[in-house]
Phi, psi and omega in degrees: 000317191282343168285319219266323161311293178339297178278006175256323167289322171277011146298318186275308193305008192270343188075201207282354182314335192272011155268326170270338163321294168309336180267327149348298194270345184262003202252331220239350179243357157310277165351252155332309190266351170273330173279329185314307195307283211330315214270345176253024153256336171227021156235015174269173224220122195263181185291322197286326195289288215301335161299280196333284162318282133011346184255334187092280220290352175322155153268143174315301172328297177316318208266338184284336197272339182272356180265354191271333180267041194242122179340173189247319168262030171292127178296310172315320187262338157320303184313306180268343176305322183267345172281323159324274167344308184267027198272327222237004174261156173328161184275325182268008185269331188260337180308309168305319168293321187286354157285304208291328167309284207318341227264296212306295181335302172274014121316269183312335178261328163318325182327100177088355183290335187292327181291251183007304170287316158334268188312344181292300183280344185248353160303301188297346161286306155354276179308323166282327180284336159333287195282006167278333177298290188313316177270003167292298181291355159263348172279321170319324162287316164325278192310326178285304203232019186045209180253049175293324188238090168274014160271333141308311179297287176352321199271315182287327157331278204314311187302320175284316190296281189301005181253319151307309194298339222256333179266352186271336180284348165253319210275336184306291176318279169004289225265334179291324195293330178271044172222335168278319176274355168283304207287296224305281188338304199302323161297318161298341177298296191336297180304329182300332178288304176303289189285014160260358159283342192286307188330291197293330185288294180295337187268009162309292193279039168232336184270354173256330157285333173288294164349297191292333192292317200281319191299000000 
């Protein structure tokens, strides 16, 4: 109890800059804990698809009965639902839905990250303006008063120094959380890319044995 008075008087002593700094850091763990939810409820990629697909040799039927139990917003099964759909159309025809989804996909997980990168430069801008407000006001006592009252300077000293400290530390989180939820987008597109080649391979080769048949 006595840490948490502690950080609510150097809280107080950063003055008002420390209010968009916090909705800055509350806004920016909104964020990050809002991508956490998306990529492990609807981008995670379970084993049974991922073996399946991987074999070549699945039947269509398999991969619908494991895509039927996957949430309508799962990025994966958005994805692959259209290359389904499109299998029995020409290969470059369904190659194309299937980009143009993927496309809507890295769109939708992109989603809010540019706030992220935002708060990455403007918190430590934040923050700098903090500390110009706290040593303006100590040199004003300074100016005012000699060094009659050090503690008013003490107090304007503290208020820039905790307003820097306070803003460089949401822009660090910040800048990890968009460089880790960045690399995720990327690895998940790559794999989405990679198993919708696979997709697109069988149906080159279901549509080359239909060939041979008619033939």
């Amino acid at each position: 109890m006595e840490h948490l008075n502690q950080a609510w008087i150097m809280l107080k002593l950063g003055g008002i800059i420390i209010l968009p700094l916090s909705l800055l850091g509350v806004i920016a763990l909104a964020i990050m804990l809002e991508k956490a939810f998306v990529y492990w409820r609807f981008a995670r990629l379970s084993n049974d698809l991922l073996n399946l697909i991987e074999t070549y040799g699945f039947k269509w039927e398999d991969l619908e009965k494991i895509l039927s139990g996957l949430d309508q917003r799962h990025y994966y099964k958005r994805f692959f639902e259209v290359v389904i759909s499109n299998r029995h159309q020409p290969s470059w025809w369904t190659e194309s839905r299937a980009a143009d989804e993927a496309q809507l996909i890295e769109s939708s997980l992109a989603r809010r990250l540019w706030a992220l990168e935002t708060i990455v430069t403007a918190a430590p801008l934040l923050g700098l303006v903090g500390t110009v407000i706290g040593m303006m006001r100590a040199f004003q006592v300074i100016g005012s008063e000699g060094i009659v009252n050090p503690t008013a300077v003490t107090g304007g000293v503290a208020e820039a120094l905790i307003a820097t400290v306070i803003g460089l530390i949401i822009a660090l989180v910040a800048l990890f959380g968009f460089n880790y939820f960045s690399r995720l987008q990327s690895q998940t597109m790559d794999e989405m890319e990679r198993l919708g080649t696979r997709l697109i391979d069988h149906i080159r080769l279901d549509q080359k044995e239909d060939i041979h048949e008619i033939a």
